[in-house]
């Protein structure tokens, strides 16, 4: 018996996220395009879509998508600001990325990104503080091991993030 599932934006959103973390960027983007077609004003889906676009190295589209998600949900949760900061990092707007990271209430998960953005923005003391705080929670962190499993389509984006983290003092 073949199961039939409804064509809902949420279903495509979840399949898109699963595909992203399996490293299947094309399938992930297809699911999110379908989700967007079915529900173009669903802010949570747009946030996930923007994050997927960023991981797929489609920075400009990611930026416009996350801005729409934040416009639709001005009381955005941490995930929106984290995704937006990551996108701003990759478009080279490190100061705006730091401004968005300031809006994240649970700072622990964004310490690596904070360190990378601060290092690139020339804010060495903030980069050192974020790195130190991160390493207190994960003293065995190995940058190259972590970067090797990061789902990012474009190798130059992966190198850019690695280089920023090295500049922040990660090894």
mmCIF file of C-alpha atoms in Angstrom:
data_model
loop_
_atom_site.group_PDB
_atom_site.id
_atom_site.type_symbol
_atom_site.label_atom_id
_atom_site.label_comp_id
_atom_site.label_asym_id
_atom_site.label_seq_id
_atom_site.Cartn_x
_atom_site.Cartn_y
_atom_site.Cartn_z
ATOM 1 C CA UNK A 1 0.000 0.000 0.000
ATOM 2 C CA UNK A 2 1.399 3.353 -1.037
ATOM 3 C CA UNK A 3 0.811 6.177 1.399
ATOM 4 C CA UNK A 4 -0.259 9.525 0.103
ATOM 5 C CA UNK A 5 0.730 12.583 2.036
ATOM 6 C CA UNK A 6 -0.901 15.971 1.712
ATOM 7 C CA UNK A 7 0.934 18.694 -0.152
ATOM 8 C CA UNK A 8 1.513 21.061 2.733
ATOM 9 C CA UNK A 9 4.151 23.721 3.201
ATOM 10 C CA UNK A 10 5.135 22.262 6.583
ATOM 11 C CA UNK A 11 5.728 18.816 5.074
ATOM 12 C CA UNK A 12 8.014 20.302 2.415
ATOM 13 C CA UNK A 13 9.718 22.459 5.057
ATOM 14 C CA UNK A 14 10.591 19.391 7.154
ATOM 15 C CA UNK A 15 11.717 17.383 4.128
ATOM 16 C CA UNK A 16 13.791 20.360 3.023
ATOM 17 C CA UNK A 17 15.566 20.576 6.396
ATOM 18 C CA UNK A 18 16.207 16.832 6.431
ATOM 19 C CA UNK A 19 17.620 16.974 2.906
ATOM 20 C CA UNK A 20 19.875 19.893 3.839
ATOM 21 C CA UNK A 21 21.437 18.049 6.755
ATOM 22 C CA UNK A 22 21.852 14.966 4.582
ATOM 23 C CA UNK A 23 23.893 17.200 2.254
ATOM 24 C CA UNK A 24 21.361 17.025 -0.601
ATOM 25 C CA UNK A 25 21.185 20.724 -1.405
ATOM 26 C CA UNK A 26 19.209 20.395 -4.633
ATOM 27 C CA UNK A 27 16.430 18.316 -3.077
ATOM 28 C CA UNK A 28 16.333 20.638 -0.086
ATOM 29 C CA UNK A 29 15.890 23.679 -2.330
ATOM 30 C CA UNK A 30 13.158 21.883 -4.317
ATOM 31 C CA UNK A 31 11.208 21.160 -1.129
ATOM 32 C CA UNK A 32 11.548 24.728 0.080
ATOM 33 C CA UNK A 33 10.507 26.133 -3.286
ATOM 34 C CA UNK A 34 7.382 23.989 -3.084
ATOM 35 C CA UNK A 35 6.760 25.087 0.519
ATOM 36 C CA UNK A 36 7.136 28.735 -0.495
ATOM 37 C CA UNK A 37 4.699 28.254 -3.387
ATOM 38 C CA UNK A 38 2.132 26.710 -1.034
ATOM 39 C CA UNK A 39 2.515 29.255 1.772
ATOM 40 C CA UNK A 40 4.641 32.282 0.788
ATOM 41 C CA UNK A 41 3.998 34.213 4.019
ATOM 42 C CA UNK A 42 4.849 31.512 6.571
ATOM 43 C CA UNK A 43 7.621 33.247 8.500
ATOM 44 C CA UNK A 44 9.054 30.135 10.197
ATOM 45 C CA UNK A 45 9.264 28.313 6.870
ATOM 46 C CA UNK A 46 10.912 31.367 5.278
ATOM 47 C CA UNK A 47 13.491 31.455 8.077
ATOM 48 C CA UNK A 48 14.361 27.809 7.431
ATOM 49 C CA UNK A 49 14.378 28.457 3.689
ATOM 50 C CA UNK A 50 16.764 31.396 4.160
ATOM 51 C CA UNK A 51 19.067 29.209 6.249
ATOM 52 C CA UNK A 52 18.967 26.524 3.553
ATOM 53 C CA UNK A 53 19.708 29.104 0.858
ATOM 54 C CA UNK A 54 22.723 30.253 2.884
ATOM 55 C CA UNK A 55 23.994 26.678 3.305
ATOM 56 C CA UNK A 56 23.438 26.281 -0.445
ATOM 57 C CA UNK A 57 25.664 29.354 -0.986
ATOM 58 C CA UNK A 58 22.840 31.463 -2.445
ATOM 59 C CA UNK A 59 23.596 34.433 -0.199
ATOM 60 C CA UNK A 60 21.649 37.239 -1.879
ATOM 61 C CA UNK A 61 18.424 35.236 -2.056
ATOM 62 C CA UNK A 62 19.012 34.041 1.508
ATOM 63 C CA UNK A 63 19.365 37.649 2.640
ATOM 64 C CA UNK A 64 16.117 38.811 1.043
ATOM 65 C CA UNK A 65 14.277 35.729 2.354
ATOM 66 C CA UNK A 66 15.403 36.192 5.972
ATOM 67 C CA UNK A 67 14.542 39.885 5.816
ATOM 68 C CA UNK A 68 11.013 38.966 4.707
ATOM 69 C CA UNK A 69 10.723 36.395 7.522
ATOM 70 C CA UNK A 70 11.739 39.023 10.090
ATOM 71 C CA UNK A 71 9.332 41.547 8.570
ATOM 72 C CA UNK A 72 6.515 38.997 8.839
ATOM 73 C CA UNK A 73 7.446 38.114 12.424
ATOM 74 C CA UNK A 74 8.866 41.222 14.112
ATOM 75 C CA UNK A 75 8.963 39.361 17.453
ATOM 76 C CA UNK A 76 11.281 36.837 15.860
ATOM 77 C CA UNK A 77 12.736 34.036 17.988
ATOM 78 C CA UNK A 78 16.456 33.348 18.296
ATOM 79 C CA UNK A 79 16.541 31.106 15.207
ATOM 80 C CA UNK A 80 15.688 34.041 12.941
ATOM 81 C CA UNK A 81 18.471 36.238 14.313
ATOM 82 C CA UNK A 82 20.966 33.377 14.227
ATOM 83 C CA UNK A 83 20.121 32.579 10.601
ATOM 84 C CA UNK A 84 20.217 36.247 9.692
ATOM 85 C CA UNK A 85 23.608 36.721 11.352
ATOM 86 C CA UNK A 86 25.017 33.741 9.449
ATOM 87 C CA UNK A 87 23.712 35.158 6.190
ATOM 88 C CA UNK A 88 25.107 38.622 6.989
ATOM 89 C CA UNK A 89 28.466 36.965 7.716
ATOM 90 C CA UNK A 90 28.552 35.365 4.286
ATOM 91 C CA UNK A 91 27.556 38.565 2.486
ATOM 92 C CA UNK A 92 30.396 40.308 4.353
ATOM 93 C CA UNK A 93 28.299 42.528 6.606
ATOM 94 C CA UNK A 94 30.015 41.541 9.853
ATOM 95 C CA UNK A 95 28.815 44.496 11.919
ATOM 96 C CA UNK A 96 25.173 43.890 11.033
ATOM 97 C CA UNK A 97 25.706 40.208 11.784
ATOM 98 C CA UNK A 98 26.947 41.185 15.244
ATOM 99 C CA UNK A 99 23.905 43.426 15.734
ATOM 100 C CA UNK A 100 21.631 40.493 14.925
ATOM 101 C CA UNK A 101 23.586 38.194 17.248
ATOM 102 C CA UNK A 102 22.985 40.699 20.046
ATOM 103 C CA UNK A 103 19.260 39.960 19.699
ATOM 104 C CA UNK A 104 19.765 36.252 20.400
ATOM 105 C CA UNK A 105 18.666 35.540 23.966
ATOM 106 C CA UNK A 106 20.462 32.172 24.329
ATOM 107 C CA UNK A 107 24.004 33.218 23.451
ATOM 108 C CA UNK A 108 25.763 29.886 23.934
ATOM 109 C CA UNK A 109 24.832 28.315 20.554
ATOM 110 C CA UNK A 110 26.031 31.399 18.621
ATOM 111 C CA UNK A 111 29.439 31.838 20.243
ATOM 112 C CA UNK A 112 31.389 30.435 17.261
ATOM 113 C CA UNK A 113 29.562 32.706 14.839
ATOM 114 C CA UNK A 114 30.019 35.661 17.193
ATOM 115 C CA UNK A 115 33.762 34.988 17.330
ATOM 116 C CA UNK A 116 33.993 34.720 13.539
ATOM 117 C CA UNK A 117 32.002 37.914 12.914
ATOM 118 C CA UNK A 118 33.896 39.850 15.576
ATOM 119 C CA UNK A 119 37.264 38.738 14.198
ATOM 120 C CA UNK A 120 36.288 39.836 10.681
ATOM 121 C CA UNK A 121 34.933 43.156 12.004
ATOM 122 C CA UNK A 122 38.225 43.846 13.788
ATOM 123 C CA UNK A 123 36.667 43.462 17.245
ATOM 124 C CA UNK A 124 39.426 41.260 18.635
ATOM 125 C CA UNK A 125 38.406 41.476 22.296
ATOM 126 C CA UNK A 126 34.863 40.311 21.480
ATOM 127 C CA UNK A 127 36.253 37.526 19.257
ATOM 128 C CA UNK A 128 38.537 36.356 22.081
ATOM 129 C CA UNK A 129 35.740 36.496 24.646
ATOM 130 C CA UNK A 130 33.331 34.499 22.441
ATOM 131 C CA UNK A 131 36.032 31.914 21.635
ATOM 132 C CA UNK A 132 36.987 31.544 25.304
ATOM 133 C CA UNK A 133 33.368 31.119 26.381
ATOM 134 C CA UNK A 134 32.764 28.567 23.627
ATOM 135 C CA UNK A 135 35.863 26.530 24.522
ATOM 136 C CA UNK A 136 34.753 26.411 28.168
ATOM 137 C CA UNK A 137 31.747 24.357 27.016
ATOM 138 C CA UNK A 138 33.618 22.353 24.363
ATOM 139 C CA UNK A 139 37.325 22.193 25.285
ATOM 140 C CA UNK A 140 38.016 19.407 22.773
ATOM 141 C CA UNK A 141 36.723 21.414 19.796
ATOM 142 C CA UNK A 142 38.772 20.851 16.638
ATOM 143 C CA UNK A 143 38.088 23.406 13.927
ATOM 144 C CA UNK A 144 38.974 21.272 10.917
ATOM 145 C CA UNK A 145 36.898 18.324 12.167
ATOM 146 C CA UNK A 146 33.869 20.569 12.637
ATOM 147 C CA UNK A 147 34.285 22.395 9.302
ATOM 148 C CA UNK A 148 34.556 19.054 7.484
ATOM 149 C CA UNK A 149 30.967 18.127 8.411
ATOM 150 C CA UNK A 150 29.423 21.582 8.016
ATOM 151 C CA UNK A 151 26.756 21.361 5.279
ATOM 152 C CA UNK A 152 27.840 24.194 2.970
ATOM 153 C CA UNK A 153 27.684 23.733 -0.799
ATOM 154 C CA UNK A 154 30.453 26.132 -1.849
ATOM 155 C CA UNK A 155 33.920 25.204 -0.592
ATOM 156 C CA UNK A 156 34.968 28.872 -0.677
ATOM 157 C CA UNK A 157 32.249 29.659 1.888
ATOM 158 C CA UNK A 158 33.496 26.863 4.108
ATOM 159 C CA UNK A 159 37.059 28.221 3.804
ATOM 160 C CA UNK A 160 35.856 31.755 4.570
ATOM 161 C CA UNK A 161 34.171 30.595 7.779
ATOM 162 C CA UNK A 162 37.191 28.468 8.756
ATOM 163 C CA UNK A 163 39.557 31.397 8.136
ATOM 164 C CA UNK A 164 37.378 33.735 10.222
ATOM 165 C CA UNK A 165 37.338 31.229 13.071
ATOM 166 C CA UNK A 166 41.111 30.860 12.838
ATOM 167 C CA UNK A 167 41.422 34.627 12.925
ATOM 168 C CA UNK A 168 39.339 34.483 16.119
ATOM 169 C CA UNK A 169 41.899 32.040 17.573
ATOM 170 C CA UNK A 170 40.245 28.653 17.045
ATOM 171 C CA UNK A 171 42.531 25.760 16.217
#
